[in-house]
Short mmCIF file of C-alpha atoms in Angstrom, two decimals:
data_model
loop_
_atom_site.label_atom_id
_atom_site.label_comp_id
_atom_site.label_asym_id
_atom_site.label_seq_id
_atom_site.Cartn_x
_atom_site.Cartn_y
_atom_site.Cartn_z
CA UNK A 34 -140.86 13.27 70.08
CA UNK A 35 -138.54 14.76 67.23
CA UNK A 36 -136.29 17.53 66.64
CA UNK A 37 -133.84 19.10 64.36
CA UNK A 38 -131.12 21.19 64.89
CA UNK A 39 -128.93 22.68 62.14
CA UNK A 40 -125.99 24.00 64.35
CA UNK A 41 -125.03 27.00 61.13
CA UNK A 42 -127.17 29.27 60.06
CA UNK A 43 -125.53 30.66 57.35
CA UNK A 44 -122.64 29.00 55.29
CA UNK A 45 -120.35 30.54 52.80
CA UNK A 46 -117.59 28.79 50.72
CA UNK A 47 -116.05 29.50 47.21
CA UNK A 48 -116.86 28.43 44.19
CA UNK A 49 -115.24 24.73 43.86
CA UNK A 50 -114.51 24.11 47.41
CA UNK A 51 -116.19 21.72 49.79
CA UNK A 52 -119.60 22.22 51.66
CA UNK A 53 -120.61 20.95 54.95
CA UNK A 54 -124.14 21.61 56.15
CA UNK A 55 -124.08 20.24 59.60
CA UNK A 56 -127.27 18.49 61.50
CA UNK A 57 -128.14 16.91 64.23
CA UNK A 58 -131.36 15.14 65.22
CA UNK A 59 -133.18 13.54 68.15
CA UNK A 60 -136.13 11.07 67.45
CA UNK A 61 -137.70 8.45 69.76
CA UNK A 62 -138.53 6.03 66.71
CA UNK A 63 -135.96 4.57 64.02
CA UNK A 64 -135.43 7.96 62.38
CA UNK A 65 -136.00 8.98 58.56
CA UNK A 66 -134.35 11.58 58.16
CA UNK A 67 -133.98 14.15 54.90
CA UNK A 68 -132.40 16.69 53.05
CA UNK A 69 -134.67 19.44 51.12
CA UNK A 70 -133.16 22.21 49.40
CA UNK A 71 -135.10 25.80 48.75
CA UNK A 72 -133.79 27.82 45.91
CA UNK A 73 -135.38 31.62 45.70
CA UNK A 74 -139.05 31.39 44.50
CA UNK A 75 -139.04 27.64 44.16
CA UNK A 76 -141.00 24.94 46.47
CA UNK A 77 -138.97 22.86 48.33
CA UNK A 78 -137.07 19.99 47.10
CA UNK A 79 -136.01 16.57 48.27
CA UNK A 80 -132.11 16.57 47.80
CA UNK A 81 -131.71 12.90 49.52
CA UNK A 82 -133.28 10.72 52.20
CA UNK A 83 -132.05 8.28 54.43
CA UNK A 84 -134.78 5.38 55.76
CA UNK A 85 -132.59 2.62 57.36
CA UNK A 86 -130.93 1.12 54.67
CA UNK A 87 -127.12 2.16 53.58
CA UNK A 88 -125.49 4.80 56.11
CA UNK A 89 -124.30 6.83 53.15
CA UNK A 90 -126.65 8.62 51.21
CA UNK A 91 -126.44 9.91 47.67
CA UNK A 92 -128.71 12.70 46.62
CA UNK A 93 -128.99 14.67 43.43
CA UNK A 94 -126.77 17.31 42.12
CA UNK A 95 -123.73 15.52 43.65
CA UNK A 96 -124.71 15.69 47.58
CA UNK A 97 -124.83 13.49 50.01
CA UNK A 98 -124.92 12.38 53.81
CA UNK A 99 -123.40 10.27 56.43
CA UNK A 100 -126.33 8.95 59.43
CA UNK A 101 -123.75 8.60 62.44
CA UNK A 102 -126.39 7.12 64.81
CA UNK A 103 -123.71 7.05 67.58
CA UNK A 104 -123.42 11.03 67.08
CA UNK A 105 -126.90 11.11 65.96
CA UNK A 106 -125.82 13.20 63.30
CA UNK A 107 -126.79 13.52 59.27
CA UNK A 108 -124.26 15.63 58.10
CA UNK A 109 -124.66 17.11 54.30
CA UNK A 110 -121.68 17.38 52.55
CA UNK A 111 -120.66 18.10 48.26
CA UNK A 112 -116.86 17.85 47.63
CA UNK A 113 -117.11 20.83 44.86
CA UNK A 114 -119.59 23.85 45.27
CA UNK A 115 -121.03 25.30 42.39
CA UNK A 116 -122.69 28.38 42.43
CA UNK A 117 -125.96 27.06 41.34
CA UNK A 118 -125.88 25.22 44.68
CA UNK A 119 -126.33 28.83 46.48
CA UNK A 120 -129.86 28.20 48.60
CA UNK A 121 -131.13 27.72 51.89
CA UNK A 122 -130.95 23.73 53.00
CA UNK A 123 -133.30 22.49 55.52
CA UNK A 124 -132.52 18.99 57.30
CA UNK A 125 -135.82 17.51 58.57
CA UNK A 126 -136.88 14.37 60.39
CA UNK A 127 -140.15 12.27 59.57
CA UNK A 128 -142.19 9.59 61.08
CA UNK A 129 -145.26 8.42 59.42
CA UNK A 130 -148.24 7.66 61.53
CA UNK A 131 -151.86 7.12 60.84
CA UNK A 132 -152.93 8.70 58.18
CA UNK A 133 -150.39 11.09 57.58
CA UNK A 134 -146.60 12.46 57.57
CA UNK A 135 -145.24 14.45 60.26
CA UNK A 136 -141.90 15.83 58.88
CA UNK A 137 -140.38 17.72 61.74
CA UNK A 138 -137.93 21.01 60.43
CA UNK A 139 -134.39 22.47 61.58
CA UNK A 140 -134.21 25.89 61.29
CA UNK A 141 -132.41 25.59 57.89
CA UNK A 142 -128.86 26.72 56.55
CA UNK A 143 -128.61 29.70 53.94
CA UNK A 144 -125.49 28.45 51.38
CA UNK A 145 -123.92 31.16 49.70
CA UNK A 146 -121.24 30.19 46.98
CA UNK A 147 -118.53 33.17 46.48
CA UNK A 148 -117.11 32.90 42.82
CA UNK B 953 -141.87 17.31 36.59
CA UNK B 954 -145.34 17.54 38.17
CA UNK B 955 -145.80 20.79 40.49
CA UNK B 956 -147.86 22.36 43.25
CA UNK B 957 -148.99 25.53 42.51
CA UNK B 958 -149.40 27.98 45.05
CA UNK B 959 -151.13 31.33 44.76
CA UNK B 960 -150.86 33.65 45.56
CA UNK B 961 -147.25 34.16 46.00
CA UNK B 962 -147.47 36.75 48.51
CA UNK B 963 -151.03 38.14 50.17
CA UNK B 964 -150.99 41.23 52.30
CA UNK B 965 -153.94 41.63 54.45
CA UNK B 966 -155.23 43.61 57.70
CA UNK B 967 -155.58 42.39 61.42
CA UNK B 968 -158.72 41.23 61.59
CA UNK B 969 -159.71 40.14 58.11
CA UNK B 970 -159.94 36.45 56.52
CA UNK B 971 -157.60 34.90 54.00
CA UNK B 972 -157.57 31.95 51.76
CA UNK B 973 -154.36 30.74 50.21
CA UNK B 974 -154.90 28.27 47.57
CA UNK B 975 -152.77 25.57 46.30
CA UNK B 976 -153.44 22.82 43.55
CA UNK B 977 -151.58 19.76 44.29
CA UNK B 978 -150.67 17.53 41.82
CA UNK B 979 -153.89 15.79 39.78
CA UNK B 980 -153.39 11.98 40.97
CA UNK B 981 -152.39 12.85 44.31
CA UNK B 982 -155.18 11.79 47.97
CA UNK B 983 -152.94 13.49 50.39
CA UNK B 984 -152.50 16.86 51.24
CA UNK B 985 -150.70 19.10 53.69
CA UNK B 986 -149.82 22.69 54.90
CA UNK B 987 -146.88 23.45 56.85
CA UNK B 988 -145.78 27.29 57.74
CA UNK B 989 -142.47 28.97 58.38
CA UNK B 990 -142.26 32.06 60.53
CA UNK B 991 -139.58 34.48 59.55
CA UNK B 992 -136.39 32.82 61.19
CA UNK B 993 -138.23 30.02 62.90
CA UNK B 994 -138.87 26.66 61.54
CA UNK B 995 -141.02 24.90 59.53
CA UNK B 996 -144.00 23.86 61.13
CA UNK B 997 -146.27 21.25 60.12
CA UNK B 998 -150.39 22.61 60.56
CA UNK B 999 -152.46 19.86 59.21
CA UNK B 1000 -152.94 16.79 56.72
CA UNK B 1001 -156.28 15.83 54.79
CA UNK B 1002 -157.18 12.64 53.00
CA UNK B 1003 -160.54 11.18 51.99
CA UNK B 1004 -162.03 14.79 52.34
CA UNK B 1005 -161.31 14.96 56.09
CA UNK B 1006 -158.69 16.21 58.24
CA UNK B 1007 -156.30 13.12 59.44
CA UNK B 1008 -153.80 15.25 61.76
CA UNK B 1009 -153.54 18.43 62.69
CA UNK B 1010 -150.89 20.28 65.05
CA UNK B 1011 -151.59 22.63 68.33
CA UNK B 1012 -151.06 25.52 65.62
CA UNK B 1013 -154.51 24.55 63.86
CA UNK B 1014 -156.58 26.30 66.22
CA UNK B 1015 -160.74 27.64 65.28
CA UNK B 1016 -159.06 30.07 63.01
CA UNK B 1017 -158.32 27.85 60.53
CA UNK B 1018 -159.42 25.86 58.25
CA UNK B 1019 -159.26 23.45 55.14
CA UNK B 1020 -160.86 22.62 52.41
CA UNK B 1021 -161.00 20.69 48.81
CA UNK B 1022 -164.01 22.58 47.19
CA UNK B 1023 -163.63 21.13 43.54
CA UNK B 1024 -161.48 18.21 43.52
CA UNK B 1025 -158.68 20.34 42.45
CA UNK B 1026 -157.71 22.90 44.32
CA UNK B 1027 -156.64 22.27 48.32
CA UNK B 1028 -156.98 25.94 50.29
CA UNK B 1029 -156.24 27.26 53.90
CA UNK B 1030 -158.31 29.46 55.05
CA UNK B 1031 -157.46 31.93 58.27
CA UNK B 1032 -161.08 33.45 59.27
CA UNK B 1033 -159.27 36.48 61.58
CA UNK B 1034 -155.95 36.99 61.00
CA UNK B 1035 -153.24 38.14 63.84
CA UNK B 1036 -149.51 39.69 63.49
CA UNK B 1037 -148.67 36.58 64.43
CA UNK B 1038 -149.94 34.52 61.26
CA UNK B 1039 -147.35 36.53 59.43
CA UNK B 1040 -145.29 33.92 57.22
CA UNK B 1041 -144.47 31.36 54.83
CA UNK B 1042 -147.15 28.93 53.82
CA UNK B 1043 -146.22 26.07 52.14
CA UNK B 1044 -148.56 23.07 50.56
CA UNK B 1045 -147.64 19.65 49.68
CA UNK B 1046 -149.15 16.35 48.51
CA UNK B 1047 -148.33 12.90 47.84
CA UNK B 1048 -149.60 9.92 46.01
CA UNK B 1049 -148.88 7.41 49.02
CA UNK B 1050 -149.09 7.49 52.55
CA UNK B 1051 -145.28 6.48 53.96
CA UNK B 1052 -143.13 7.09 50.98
CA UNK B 1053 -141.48 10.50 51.78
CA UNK B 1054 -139.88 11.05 48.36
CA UNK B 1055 -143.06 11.03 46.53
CA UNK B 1056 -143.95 14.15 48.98
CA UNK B 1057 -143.74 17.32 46.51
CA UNK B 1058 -144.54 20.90 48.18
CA UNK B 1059 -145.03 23.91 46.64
CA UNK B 1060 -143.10 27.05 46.85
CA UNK B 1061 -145.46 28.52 49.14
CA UNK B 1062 -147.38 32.10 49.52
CA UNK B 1063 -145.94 34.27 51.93
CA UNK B 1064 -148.54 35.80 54.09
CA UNK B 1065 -148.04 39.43 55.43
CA UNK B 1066 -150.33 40.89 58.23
CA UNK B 1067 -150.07 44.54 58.99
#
């Protein structure tokens, strides 16, 4: 079994300062675990992933995350917000079976950037 | 960038009556999926299809519903009575490969209303 568990749901920081996006995770298999991003009206999109390899992830648009398997935490962070970054953040665990993905959602994190 | 389309973008409909939200996944893609987010809940995975057939489906996908690929093209969800309860977000998704989570694109979903 999997779960998720974004401990904020709602962040706000100003324009230019640093974001945090906290997560935590539980999964009885070797974990993959994700960042997507939602921004209004759009489909969701894959901000970074991490599958095993390096412990520090870089995504796009200058994010990325830190697995801590001893906290079993994955952590999102961007040193400078910009206020195109405003958007709700969803951290998400998967495990790949037979025939199919299971990706397994937190709740998710609404970002708001102040100017 | 390739998309899945969704449509519509937001379907009200009586207790009671049937709905079919429609997606087109992206042309080269075999695997499909719809997940659904209840307002303030989380994402929830519902089913996956390859080869024509269901390959997983959650405790969610009850008799109610079901999927379909009638053309080749399009990929829909169909809810034969709805309840209050089916009120939310529906998103689609499909991939090219089974296992590779960044080649997993989803839509930006239709949100269902039931009065």
């Amino acid at each position: 079994a999997q779960s998720v568990t974004q401990l904020d749901s709602h962040v706000s920081v100003s324009e230019g300062t640093p974001v945090l996006l906290r997560c935590n995770y539980s999964s009885s298999y070797s974990p993959s675990l994700f960042w997507y991003v939602q921004h209004p009206n759009k489909g969701l999109q894959l901000l970074l992933k991490y599958t095993s390899a390096a412990t520090l992830v870089k995504g796009i648009n200058g994010f990325e995350a830190e697995f801590k398997k001893s906290e079993t935490s994955f952590h999102l962070t961007k040193p400078s917000a910009h206020m195109s970054d405003a958007a709700e953040y969803f951290c998400v665990v998967g495990y790949s079976g037979a025939g199919s993905y299971q990706l397994t959602f937190g709740k998710g994190t609404k970002l708001s950037v102040i100017p | 960038e390739p998309e899945v389309t969704q449509t519509p973008s937001h379907q009200v409909t009586q207790m009671g009556q049937e709905v079919i939200l429609r997606c087109v996944p992206i042309s080269n893609h075999l695997y499909f999926y719809w997940y659904r987010q209840i307002l303030g809940q989380k994402v929830e995975f519902l089913v996956s299809f390859y080869n024509n057939e269901i390959s997983e489906k959650s405790e969610i996908f009850d008799d109610q519903f079901s999927v379909e690929r009638p053309d080749g093209s399009n990929f829909t969800l169909k809810i034969r009575s709805t309840k209050l309860e089916d009120s939310a977000m529906y998103f689609c998704a499909s991939s090219a490969q089974l296992g590779s989570f960044e080649k997993l694109f989803f839509g930006s979903g239709t949100q269902l209303s039931v009065l």
